[in-house]
XYZ file of C-alpha atoms in Angstrom:
766
model
C -84.256 126.736 -71.428
C -82.362 126.283 -74.633
C -79.258 124.190 -75.240
C -76.761 125.760 -77.650
C -74.568 123.389 -79.704
C -71.051 124.819 -80.093
C -68.741 123.654 -82.901
C -65.025 123.407 -82.180
C -62.461 123.362 -84.984
C -60.364 120.145 -85.416
C -56.999 119.961 -83.734
C -53.999 119.966 -85.931
C -51.757 116.823 -86.090
C -54.450 114.354 -84.935
C -55.921 111.980 -87.556
C -59.580 111.302 -87.381
C -60.257 107.544 -86.688
C -61.873 105.724 -89.562
C -63.149 102.536 -87.820
C -66.162 102.094 -90.003
C -64.449 101.933 -93.396
C -60.847 100.969 -92.623
C -59.788 97.358 -93.188
C -58.334 95.300 -90.362
C -54.597 95.697 -89.953
C -54.337 99.020 -91.690
C -53.755 102.275 -89.942
C -52.679 105.773 -90.811
C -49.278 105.019 -89.400
C -46.319 105.507 -91.720
C -45.638 102.850 -94.299
C -43.121 100.113 -93.594
C -44.893 98.784 -90.485
C -45.163 94.914 -90.348
C -48.570 93.292 -90.659
C -49.160 91.739 -87.212
C -52.834 91.482 -86.327
C -52.203 89.035 -83.422
C -49.409 91.096 -81.952
C -46.911 88.229 -82.135
C -43.917 90.370 -82.985
C -43.385 91.155 -79.331
C -42.125 87.586 -78.582
C -43.491 84.764 -76.331
C -45.460 85.487 -73.199
C -43.520 85.433 -69.961
C -43.753 82.145 -67.970
C -46.401 81.777 -65.271
C -45.304 82.658 -61.821
C -44.718 79.471 -59.817
C -46.639 79.167 -56.594
C -44.605 78.586 -53.509
C -45.025 75.081 -52.089
C -44.959 76.392 -48.563
C -47.724 78.878 -49.110
C -50.688 78.563 -46.717
C -53.166 77.910 -49.539
C -51.047 75.066 -50.912
C -50.680 73.501 -47.478
C -54.454 73.554 -47.049
C -54.995 71.802 -50.372
C -52.419 69.117 -49.587
C -53.981 68.504 -46.204
C -57.442 68.212 -47.751
C -56.112 65.671 -50.230
C -54.528 63.664 -47.410
C -57.826 63.588 -45.506
C -59.650 62.151 -48.518
C -56.959 59.490 -48.955
C -57.353 58.437 -45.320
C -61.126 58.155 -45.715
C -60.692 55.986 -48.815
C -58.146 53.755 -47.062
C -60.545 53.351 -44.147
C -63.357 52.292 -46.466
C -61.130 49.800 -48.271
C -59.957 48.270 -44.986
C -63.594 47.877 -43.946
C -64.368 46.074 -47.200
C -61.546 43.615 -46.380
C -63.070 43.054 -42.904
C -60.042 44.705 -41.258
C -62.238 46.685 -38.898
C -59.540 47.726 -36.431
C -57.372 49.188 -39.177
C -60.402 50.897 -40.717
C -61.199 52.547 -37.375
C -57.626 53.770 -36.949
C -57.674 55.326 -40.419
C -61.047 56.948 -39.719
C -59.767 58.458 -36.469
C -56.661 59.774 -38.201
C -58.837 61.316 -40.917
C -60.882 63.038 -38.202
C -57.755 64.499 -36.590
C -56.431 65.742 -39.927
C -59.808 67.265 -40.823
C -59.926 69.250 -37.557
C -56.417 70.497 -38.252
C -57.582 71.553 -41.718
C -60.457 73.573 -40.250
C -58.099 75.363 -37.860
C -55.757 76.310 -40.682
C -58.637 77.712 -42.741
C -59.755 79.757 -39.764
C -56.244 81.164 -39.375
C -56.305 82.185 -43.037
C -59.610 83.967 -42.448
C -61.225 81.844 -45.134
C -63.903 80.268 -43.016
C -66.434 80.593 -45.801
C -64.342 78.131 -47.830
C -64.749 75.267 -45.357
C -65.519 72.024 -47.238
C -68.729 70.768 -45.597
C -68.834 67.679 -47.811
C -65.413 66.634 -46.553
C -66.440 67.147 -42.928
C -69.612 65.127 -43.504
C -67.662 62.295 -45.170
C -65.149 62.118 -42.308
C -67.807 62.020 -39.589
C -70.025 59.570 -41.452
C -67.124 57.186 -42.081
C -66.007 57.424 -38.457
C -69.506 56.546 -37.218
C -69.660 53.572 -39.566
C -66.306 52.262 -38.358
C -67.358 52.624 -34.719
C -70.472 50.574 -35.497
C -68.422 47.946 -37.365
C -66.189 47.548 -34.293
C -69.315 47.280 -32.059
C -68.443 50.533 -30.262
C -72.101 51.494 -30.320
C -72.056 54.396 -27.870
C -69.290 56.167 -29.799
C -71.137 55.514 -33.060
C -74.366 56.969 -31.675
C -72.541 60.079 -30.438
C -70.971 60.631 -33.857
C -74.276 60.165 -35.663
C -75.883 62.629 -33.250
C -73.265 65.245 -34.144
C -74.104 64.817 -37.832
C -77.876 64.814 -37.403
C -77.959 67.940 -35.225
C -75.825 69.957 -37.630
C -78.312 71.885 -39.782
C -75.626 72.646 -42.356
C -75.683 69.004 -43.512
C -78.535 68.432 -45.934
C -80.489 65.139 -45.698
C -78.562 64.183 -42.556
C -81.831 63.162 -40.891
C -81.845 59.940 -42.884
C -78.916 58.731 -40.837
C -81.378 58.052 -38.046
C -81.912 54.738 -39.840
C -78.343 53.775 -38.870
C -79.005 54.870 -35.316
C -82.120 52.705 -35.295
C -80.037 49.762 -36.505
C -77.637 50.233 -33.610
C -80.469 50.296 -31.083
C -81.838 47.140 -32.729
C -78.512 45.378 -32.178
C -78.607 46.533 -28.556
C -82.129 45.034 -28.264
C -83.522 48.449 -27.401
C -86.525 47.949 -29.646
C -88.571 50.931 -28.466
C -85.835 53.410 -29.382
C -85.170 51.521 -32.588
C -88.756 52.038 -33.762
C -88.615 55.692 -32.694
C -85.559 56.434 -34.822
C -86.887 54.455 -37.780
C -90.053 56.538 -37.748
C -88.096 59.772 -37.409
C -86.029 58.758 -40.438
C -89.197 57.823 -42.321
C -90.527 61.336 -41.795
C -87.380 62.753 -43.425
C -87.833 60.727 -46.638
C -90.130 62.226 -49.298
C -93.047 60.113 -50.517
C -91.527 60.055 -53.986
C -88.720 57.781 -52.708
C -90.893 54.677 -52.427
C -88.073 52.143 -52.291
C -86.293 53.827 -49.392
C -89.546 54.235 -47.480
C -90.319 50.563 -48.080
C -86.941 49.513 -46.681
C -87.413 51.589 -43.539
C -90.878 50.143 -43.027
C -89.435 46.639 -43.410
C -87.086 47.438 -40.522
C -90.025 48.657 -38.422
C -91.907 45.428 -39.156
C -88.892 43.312 -38.165
C -88.709 45.125 -34.818
C -92.395 44.422 -34.236
C -91.776 40.741 -34.997
C -88.918 40.637 -32.484
C -91.219 42.221 -29.905
C -93.937 39.648 -30.652
C -96.371 42.300 -31.872
C -97.431 40.374 -34.972
C -100.572 42.413 -35.627
C -98.559 45.651 -35.882
C -96.018 43.879 -38.075
C -98.827 42.653 -40.367
C -100.166 46.205 -40.748
C -96.732 47.532 -41.713
C -95.917 44.687 -44.103
C -99.298 44.883 -45.800
C -98.583 48.536 -46.544
C -95.182 47.599 -47.997
C -96.681 44.838 -50.157
C -99.232 47.300 -51.530
C -96.679 50.010 -52.273
C -93.531 48.104 -53.251
C -94.007 44.295 -53.110
C -90.863 42.181 -52.719
C -89.972 38.648 -51.655
C -88.533 39.540 -48.258
C -91.624 41.440 -47.134
C -93.923 38.735 -48.489
C -92.043 35.984 -46.660
C -92.087 37.922 -43.375
C -95.807 38.564 -43.811
C -96.408 34.822 -44.241
C -94.480 34.183 -41.009
C -96.659 36.704 -39.161
C -99.869 35.096 -40.425
C -98.438 31.690 -39.456
C -97.819 32.980 -35.944
C -101.380 34.317 -35.829
C -102.771 31.047 -37.246
C -104.656 32.648 -40.147
C -104.821 29.934 -42.849
C -106.621 31.944 -45.507
C -104.254 34.881 -45.217
C -101.307 32.495 -45.481
C -102.672 31.134 -48.762
C -103.416 34.591 -50.116
C -99.990 35.945 -49.175
C -98.262 32.907 -50.718
C -100.046 33.686 -53.987
C -98.959 37.332 -53.734
C -95.406 36.149 -53.082
C -95.453 34.153 -56.320
C -96.607 37.258 -58.213
C -93.689 39.450 -57.073
C -91.587 40.670 -59.980
C -87.947 39.646 -60.228
C -87.036 42.606 -62.465
C -84.573 40.460 -64.385
C -84.041 40.582 -68.125
C -85.119 37.711 -70.316
C -82.916 34.623 -69.937
C -82.959 34.130 -73.710
C -80.389 36.833 -74.213
C -77.773 34.531 -72.659
C -78.451 31.758 -75.192
C -75.831 31.394 -77.971
C -76.650 32.305 -81.589
C -75.103 29.810 -84.021
C -75.099 32.263 -86.929
C -73.896 35.375 -85.120
C -70.228 35.103 -84.143
C -70.064 38.694 -82.976
C -72.974 38.149 -80.562
C -71.373 34.968 -79.265
C -68.205 36.895 -78.467
C -70.248 39.436 -76.522
C -72.060 36.570 -74.815
C -68.793 35.138 -73.536
C -68.114 38.449 -71.826
C -71.531 38.967 -70.234
C -72.241 35.330 -69.396
C -70.696 35.643 -65.932
C -70.192 39.346 -65.404
C -71.216 41.248 -62.275
C -74.711 41.990 -63.572
C -75.302 38.320 -64.381
C -74.120 37.295 -60.918
C -76.452 39.817 -59.329
C -79.368 38.448 -61.358
C -78.542 34.923 -60.230
C -78.423 36.027 -56.601
C -81.825 37.715 -56.884
C -83.361 34.645 -58.457
C -81.778 32.322 -55.906
C -83.064 34.468 -53.054
C -86.577 34.504 -54.530
C -86.594 30.713 -54.869
C -85.273 30.371 -51.331
C -88.115 32.532 -49.979
C -90.748 30.566 -51.900
C -89.323 27.223 -50.776
C -89.093 28.284 -47.146
C -92.634 29.706 -47.227
C -93.957 26.433 -48.632
C -92.211 24.475 -45.881
C -93.744 26.727 -43.239
C -97.349 26.833 -44.419
C -97.724 23.316 -45.887
C -98.433 21.597 -42.528
C -100.718 24.461 -41.414
C -103.008 25.288 -44.333
C -104.494 21.790 -44.739
C -105.249 18.778 -42.611
C -101.903 17.120 -43.402
C -98.583 18.365 -44.646
C -98.929 16.239 -47.801
C -102.149 18.006 -48.777
C -100.540 21.336 -47.970
C -97.571 20.546 -50.195
C -99.892 19.502 -52.999
C -101.668 22.879 -52.806
C -98.331 24.737 -52.863
C -97.168 22.698 -55.852
C -100.339 23.523 -57.778
C -99.893 27.229 -57.076
C -96.256 27.153 -58.144
C -97.131 25.390 -61.402
C -99.431 28.275 -62.371
C -96.783 30.929 -61.631
C -93.590 32.052 -63.322
C -91.623 29.731 -61.016
C -92.782 26.555 -62.756
C -89.359 24.925 -62.395
C -89.693 24.931 -58.611
C -92.636 22.504 -58.626
C -90.303 19.516 -58.881
C -88.105 20.872 -56.093
C -91.169 21.127 -53.858
C -92.052 17.514 -54.644
C -88.553 16.410 -53.654
C -88.809 18.505 -50.507
C -92.076 16.709 -49.764
C -90.157 13.428 -49.823
C -87.629 14.886 -47.399
C -90.467 15.832 -45.054
C -91.621 12.197 -45.172
C -88.110 11.216 -44.107
C -88.198 13.605 -41.160
C -91.422 11.920 -40.072
C -89.734 8.496 -40.376
C -92.079 7.475 -43.190
C -89.484 5.918 -45.482
C -91.952 4.093 -47.702
C -93.797 7.270 -48.659
C -90.487 9.061 -49.244
C -89.330 6.318 -51.588
C -92.625 6.295 -53.471
C -92.512 10.060 -53.906
C -88.963 9.958 -55.240
C -89.692 7.056 -57.582
C -92.363 9.161 -59.289
C -89.577 11.304 -60.794
C -87.963 8.472 -62.769
C -89.731 9.417 -66.016
C -89.260 13.172 -65.751
C -86.544 15.314 -67.289
C -82.935 14.403 -66.741
C -82.030 16.949 -64.060
C -85.000 16.195 -61.810
C -84.649 12.460 -62.353
C -80.981 12.641 -61.414
C -81.766 14.533 -58.206
C -84.505 12.088 -57.213
C -82.348 9.042 -58.000
C -79.500 10.558 -55.975
C -81.761 10.901 -52.947
C -83.083 7.360 -53.415
C -79.552 6.004 -53.593
C -78.649 7.809 -50.392
C -81.773 6.477 -48.622
C -81.053 2.889 -49.558
C -77.425 3.359 -48.539
C -78.520 4.518 -45.085
C -80.730 1.438 -44.800
C -77.675 -0.697 -45.686
C -79.270 -1.901 -48.926
C -76.125 -1.430 -50.968
C -77.529 -3.171 -54.039
C -80.501 -0.812 -54.359
C -78.261 2.154 -53.572
C -75.892 1.109 -56.359
C -78.817 0.719 -58.779
C -80.176 4.225 -58.230
C -76.702 5.713 -58.236
C -76.341 4.288 -61.751
C -79.715 5.796 -62.702
C -78.620 9.188 -61.394
C -75.329 9.005 -63.284
C -77.117 7.993 -66.483
C -79.469 10.959 -66.211
C -76.675 13.408 -65.388
C -73.089 12.224 -65.566
C -71.861 15.541 -64.179
C -73.832 15.214 -60.943
C -71.118 15.048 -58.237
C -73.528 13.733 -55.593
C -74.449 10.784 -57.814
C -70.768 9.992 -58.350
C -70.127 10.161 -54.602
C -73.003 7.755 -53.936
C -71.655 5.372 -56.556
C -68.212 5.587 -54.977
C -69.698 4.830 -51.558
C -71.407 1.713 -52.909
C -68.275 0.249 -54.478
C -66.321 1.217 -51.332
C -68.685 -0.909 -49.241
C -68.134 -3.750 -51.698
C -64.381 -3.541 -51.087
C -63.481 -2.145 -54.520
C -61.361 0.712 -53.227
C -59.651 1.486 -56.522
C -62.969 1.987 -58.322
C -64.250 4.082 -55.418
C -61.191 6.299 -55.749
C -61.915 6.811 -59.453
C -65.516 7.880 -58.803
C -64.479 10.305 -56.072
C -61.853 11.842 -58.326
C -64.381 12.212 -61.157
C -66.766 13.964 -58.759
C -63.970 16.362 -57.822
C -63.226 17.054 -61.479
C -66.881 17.986 -62.010
C -67.088 20.070 -58.832
C -63.850 20.974 -57.073
C -65.807 22.197 -54.026
C -67.480 18.825 -53.375
C -66.266 18.275 -49.812
C -67.965 14.865 -49.536
C -65.929 13.498 -52.435
C -62.682 14.899 -51.021
C -63.373 13.475 -47.553
C -64.273 10.030 -48.875
C -61.227 10.063 -51.161
C -59.064 10.647 -48.083
C -60.740 7.713 -46.319
C -60.141 5.513 -49.365
C -56.433 6.335 -49.417
C -56.307 5.664 -45.683
C -57.989 2.295 -46.161
C -55.361 1.154 -48.674
C -52.546 2.499 -46.451
C -51.600 5.378 -48.757
C -51.287 7.605 -45.737
C -49.403 10.460 -47.401
C -52.060 10.828 -50.124
C -54.789 10.619 -47.514
C -53.116 13.316 -45.442
C -52.881 15.553 -48.511
C -56.645 15.191 -49.103
C -57.557 16.059 -45.533
C -55.200 19.037 -45.434
C -56.909 20.401 -48.564
C -60.271 19.803 -46.951
C -59.112 21.582 -43.809
C -58.410 24.673 -45.902
C -62.095 24.629 -46.910
C -63.654 23.512 -43.607
C -61.492 25.233 -41.022
C -63.346 24.090 -37.887
C -64.527 20.632 -38.901
C -63.825 18.289 -35.989
C -63.950 15.195 -38.232
C -61.347 16.586 -40.620
C -59.000 17.656 -37.818
C -59.311 14.230 -36.196
C -58.410 12.463 -39.428
C -55.323 14.663 -39.833
C -54.225 14.004 -36.248
C -54.836 10.259 -36.581
C -52.844 10.110 -39.817
C -49.889 11.905 -38.235
C -50.093 9.430 -35.359
C -50.022 6.500 -37.780
C -47.079 8.106 -39.572
C -45.341 8.218 -36.145
C -45.018 11.996 -36.271
C -45.840 12.460 -32.603
C -45.211 16.204 -32.498
C -47.639 16.927 -35.337
C -50.187 14.445 -33.984
C -50.093 16.133 -30.588
C -50.481 19.585 -32.125
C -53.495 18.565 -34.216
C -55.149 16.764 -31.300
C -54.707 19.945 -29.267
C -56.453 21.878 -32.060
C -59.224 19.290 -32.022
C -59.703 19.736 -28.276
C -60.069 23.447 -28.940
C -62.985 22.648 -31.267
C -64.585 19.863 -29.151
C -63.250 20.380 -25.604
C -65.633 17.827 -24.053
C -64.903 14.851 -26.321
C -63.778 12.123 -23.932
C -62.349 9.926 -26.692
C -60.087 12.680 -28.033
C -58.850 13.491 -24.523
C -58.084 9.818 -23.919
C -56.272 9.585 -27.263
C -54.067 12.544 -26.406
C -53.376 11.035 -22.987
C -52.356 7.799 -24.684
C -49.850 9.686 -26.864
C -48.289 11.329 -23.811
C -48.229 7.953 -22.067
C -46.323 6.423 -24.985
C -43.862 9.307 -24.772
C -43.345 8.640 -21.055
C -44.892 11.887 -19.851
C -47.030 10.445 -17.048
C -48.091 13.837 -15.699
C -49.656 15.006 -18.959
C -51.028 11.520 -19.603
C -52.772 11.552 -16.213
C -54.198 15.026 -16.835
C -55.878 14.081 -20.124
C -57.007 10.645 -18.888
C -58.573 12.294 -15.861
C -60.313 14.889 -18.049
C -61.625 12.066 -20.218
C -62.907 10.295 -17.097
C -64.728 13.461 -16.006
C -66.692 13.663 -19.247
C -67.208 9.896 -19.653
C -66.915 8.154 -16.266
C -68.050 4.759 -17.620
C -65.054 4.027 -19.842
C -63.487 0.885 -18.391
C -60.144 1.424 -20.141
C -59.755 4.901 -18.646
C -60.816 3.665 -15.200
C -58.279 0.860 -15.385
C -55.515 3.270 -16.480
C -56.230 5.700 -13.652
C -56.305 2.915 -11.080
C -52.974 1.559 -12.328
C -51.515 5.086 -12.297
C -52.356 5.573 -8.619
C -50.956 2.145 -7.767
C -47.711 3.008 -9.540
C -47.662 6.271 -7.590
C -48.151 4.347 -4.291
C -51.561 5.926 -3.644
C -53.620 2.765 -3.299
C -56.343 4.544 -1.331
C -57.160 6.703 -4.372
C -57.150 3.684 -6.686
C -59.961 2.108 -4.627
C -62.443 4.709 -5.898
C -61.825 3.777 -9.558
C -61.883 0.003 -8.991
C -65.153 0.314 -7.081
C -66.642 2.206 -10.027
C -65.378 -0.505 -12.391
C -67.015 -3.132 -10.173
C -70.311 -1.251 -10.428
C -70.050 -1.065 -14.225
C -69.014 -4.744 -14.577
C -70.463 -6.532 -11.530
C -69.854 -9.972 -13.065
C -66.081 -9.375 -13.309
C -64.476 -10.564 -10.099
C -61.100 -8.976 -10.807
C -62.290 -5.449 -9.993
C -63.473 -6.504 -6.552
C -60.233 -8.385 -5.971
C -58.357 -5.195 -6.861
C -60.396 -3.266 -4.300
C -59.527 -5.808 -1.609
C -55.840 -5.799 -2.568
C -55.762 -1.991 -2.354
C -57.218 -2.172 1.158
C -54.573 -4.691 2.143
C -51.687 -2.688 0.655
C -52.870 0.404 2.464
C -52.736 -1.534 5.768
C -56.494 -1.858 6.285
C -56.488 -5.630 6.797
C -59.844 -5.865 8.466
C -61.524 -4.048 5.593
C -59.646 -6.270 3.147
C -60.949 -9.372 4.964
C -64.515 -8.089 4.840
C -64.140 -7.369 1.140
C -62.817 -10.868 0.454
C -65.711 -12.377 2.373
C -68.163 -10.316 0.361
C -66.514 -11.475 -2.872
C -66.715 -15.102 -1.678
C -70.431 -14.729 -1.017
C -70.939 -13.533 -4.611
C -68.427 -15.914 -6.251
C -68.255 -18.972 -3.948
C -66.313 -21.122 -6.428
C -63.644 -18.559 -7.256
C -60.300 -20.104 -6.192
C -58.399 -16.804 -6.208
C -60.684 -15.289 -3.608
C -60.416 -18.454 -1.479
C -56.610 -18.326 -1.607
C -56.712 -14.734 -0.431
C -59.065 -15.691 2.402
C -56.894 -18.636 3.495
C -53.769 -16.525 3.506
C -55.184 -13.478 5.239
C -56.938 -15.621 7.857
C -53.644 -17.349 8.576
C -51.880 -14.010 8.835
C -54.526 -12.707 11.229
C -54.656 -15.983 13.174
C -58.316 -16.685 12.523
C -59.861 -20.161 12.880
C -61.786 -19.720 9.624
C -58.626 -20.477 7.624
C -59.229 -24.251 7.722
C -62.800 -23.880 6.417
C -61.661 -21.754 3.547
C -58.827 -24.218 2.806
C -61.380 -27.025 2.493
C -63.496 -24.953 0.141
C -60.403 -24.100 -1.864
C -59.557 -27.795 -2.265
C -63.043 -28.522 -3.558
C -62.913 -25.589 -5.954
C -59.546 -26.767 -7.310
C -60.888 -30.268 -7.912
C -63.954 -28.894 -9.659
C -61.799 -26.791 -11.916
C -59.571 -29.767 -12.746
C -62.616 -31.802 -13.735
C -63.839 -29.001 -15.994
C -60.432 -28.758 -17.617
C -60.308 -32.508 -18.209
C -63.739 -32.515 -19.823
C -62.801 -29.564 -22.008
C -59.573 -31.174 -23.190
C -60.826 -34.771 -23.537
C -61.959 -34.150 -27.127
C -58.564 -32.880 -28.232
C -56.461 -35.153 -30.467
C -53.253 -34.069 -28.818
C -54.076 -35.751 -25.530
C -55.563 -34.577 -22.315
C -52.278 -33.755 -20.647
C -51.141 -31.355 -23.363
C -54.636 -29.904 -23.635
C -54.697 -29.178 -19.925
C -51.283 -27.560 -20.077
C -52.289 -25.371 -23.011
C -55.599 -24.445 -21.397
C -54.045 -23.480 -18.075
C -50.984 -21.759 -19.542
C -52.560 -18.338 -19.385
C -53.222 -18.647 -15.669
C -50.406 -20.917 -14.505
C -47.364 -19.648 -16.409
C -47.090 -16.336 -14.618
C -47.666 -17.809 -11.180
C -45.130 -20.545 -11.849
C -42.562 -17.921 -12.624
C -43.406 -16.122 -9.431
C -43.289 -19.347 -7.463
C -39.728 -19.816 -8.632
C -38.929 -16.331 -7.404
C -40.440 -17.034 -4.035
C -43.899 -15.791 -4.884
C -45.477 -18.252 -2.448
C -43.604 -16.878 0.497
C -45.552 -16.398 3.639
C -44.629 -12.838 4.551
C -47.471 -10.412 5.132
C -46.094 -7.995 2.612
C -46.816 -10.413 -0.224
C -44.629 -11.301 -3.216
C -43.670 -9.633 -6.488
C -46.520 -8.850 -8.884
C -47.035 -11.415 -11.635
C -48.439 -11.360 -15.140
C -48.038 -8.111 -17.037
C -47.268 -6.036 -13.949
C -43.768 -5.481 -12.653
C -42.791 -4.648 -9.076
C -42.773 -0.900 -9.646
C -46.007 -0.667 -11.626
C -48.136 -2.289 -14.294
C -46.895 -2.752 -17.834
C -48.529 -1.109 -20.827
C -50.488 -3.183 -23.296
C -49.907 -3.149 -27.017
C -52.184 -0.155 -27.446
C -50.078 1.949 -25.113
C -52.476 1.838 -22.163
C -51.581 0.804 -18.652
C -53.444 -2.354 -17.665
C -53.869 -4.455 -14.591
C -53.015 -8.167 -14.369
C -55.692 -10.737 -14.934
C -57.145 -12.092 -11.758
C -56.325 -15.645 -12.920
C -52.603 -15.023 -13.295
C -51.143 -14.869 -9.765
C -51.790 -18.495 -8.680
C -50.921 -22.013 -9.730
C -53.263 -24.862 -9.030
C -51.880 -28.130 -7.611
C -53.536 -31.499 -7.871
C -52.545 -33.202 -4.635
C -52.591 -30.550 -1.973
C -54.111 -27.174 -1.449
C -51.755 -24.300 -2.057
C -52.895 -21.661 0.426
C -50.291 -19.156 -0.699
C -51.218 -16.183 -2.885
C -49.573 -13.394 -4.781
C -50.874 -9.853 -4.446
C -51.977 -8.775 -7.955
C -51.052 -5.198 -7.136
C -47.438 -6.017 -6.343
C -45.459 -6.167 -3.167
C -46.323 -3.751 -0.422
C -43.725 -1.540 1.187
C -41.548 -3.471 3.583
C -42.386 -3.031 7.245
C -39.884 -0.729 9.009
C -37.390 -2.553 11.200
C -37.849 -0.888 14.548
C -36.687 -3.755 16.783
C -33.145 -3.827 18.036
C -32.731 -7.526 17.259
C -30.869 -8.330 14.056
C -32.416 -10.433 11.283
C -31.792 -14.144 11.706
C -31.081 -13.865 15.430
C -33.159 -16.242 17.541
C -35.308 -14.482 20.093
C -34.249 -14.993 23.670
C -36.660 -16.769 25.888
C -36.889 -14.755 29.041
C -38.410 -17.702 30.865
C -35.995 -20.338 29.552
C -34.288 -20.965 32.887
C -37.362 -20.817 35.010
C -40.092 -23.282 35.621
C -43.586 -22.037 35.107
C -45.888 -22.525 38.005
C -49.328 -23.937 37.802
C -50.786 -20.534 38.468
C -49.298 -19.218 35.211
C -50.654 -22.041 33.045
C -53.995 -21.535 31.315
C -57.025 -23.191 32.841
């Protein structure tokens, strides 16, 4: 088959294009056309068409942006420890994200769903549930993420699920999820695998399966050695009692790399100003702080490991410490050898071997300044505890000479001069310690005590309020603040701070009694009784509280309840007769005269020469018509004479004369009873007379400290020289007057029904 090429003649009026040889911008068009290769003669391009804000696509984008903002706000709230707010933001982000998915589905753009956004929302929500200890909700959310195959690498989140089970003490499930997560991590990610295996080992330790924990930790130490794994491995070998493995692991712990740059780069260069400027910036930047934290943690692990294994690897803890020190000296942690030596001295202190501790610390006197200062500081503190202020002052001076900026040395020096009564110098040392270290709480506390000692209460209060901002729940600090407000007579503030103190130490009997005393001074007997009673519950042997409670019940006319407290006081102080006299008086006031008589007899058998008890016996026997009254009156007369002879012998050596000496000696016991005698205190009614001494008729008076007290047992009576005074005054006050039930009026002579009749012989007694 042949193809025939046909030639057609050119059309008229059409120019043949000459693209190969024609220059740019030229054409066969007529002359006069403007040269415009970029086609700019047509004017500017029309403006872009503005998108409508209410379009569905724009709404979706705005909603997606809002969801991301909520997630970020939730994370920031979590970083500020505002866990409730973080959870609310996370929940709101979840609701907005579901609304976003629905809108995309309505737009038929399901393939454009942002899986990363969905993953972020769910992951953040699970974290916030866990932070708020809502573990079941957190586990459910993590399960939703893990089971969704569209999320890549979601299986690693089983580590978080294992952590939750660990917090719930469900160790079996915790190990299961850790191992499932470990299977999801490639072998190339050694650090992540090592961290997961550390968690597995910790669970084994909690379960007491130390052999399994050792196997896991040994694998970690071989693959990716670190200080945490090494320390835990030492603990496992300690639990198993393997000495050799403890030594070997301690050596491996010392060989772990810190991965920190050379410290020399932070040293200043005198000749390089530009480098010094850079050094000022990086000296305390975030990277430098992180390096310090890593080094501090490594030293902490080594120190703790040495403390653990030192008593176990050798026959004594001293030999064990010596071995640890030798190993540390051959490692990169050479500086820690001195710290271990000081820690050895502290171990001697814990074993009450003060001499060895002192000898160990004294060996540091000729070493470098920092170590010598630390050792001298500890020596000063030891001597201060042993009340050897001179030696403590000496070593405080040594510590200050070695390192003037050591705040502990300055505090010790301040303590020494404080004990010597030089409060102004002590204040100066405490203030210097605070200038060197503003966080030295010991210096601030002692400065407050110094101001309090010199009665600069406002300055002292300022110190303790600053300290309270640092130590929020320190019972000692709160007590000092409350006590200072009490001394400043600011009762409202003192009460408030004592209430805060009770919140911290609710079982402190002294604090409860102090608060009760404040209410008592304010006249609030109900609150005062409540806190005094609570104090008695926690410390039932406090005589002052027992006395206050007994007086309170007497004032309230409940003498039967007061008996219980006076009996307890008599048990605590059996040699004090006044408590037993109070018990007898309570029985009498409550109308139990027979029991009162028995109590008085029992007191007389224990204190046969006590005149107060004999007066009570004479009086009550007369009231009851007993024949024993005369015997007790005779004994009372002898006791009075014996007391007079003792008083005469005691006052015979006085220059002022025996008469004045006797009056002065007996004033404490006779003055009150004399006053009551003038008021009719020796009356013979069964109800007794008004209470004498410090007690009024309605109740007992408060002492200078604000506490209610009972009268002294010596106060109610006055001794006479010529005749026996058988009258007595009830130390608990007058009893309630007997009701007048008879129809006869007071003062009216009783009618003798047999006045006009003669009695026969049959009516007379035989």
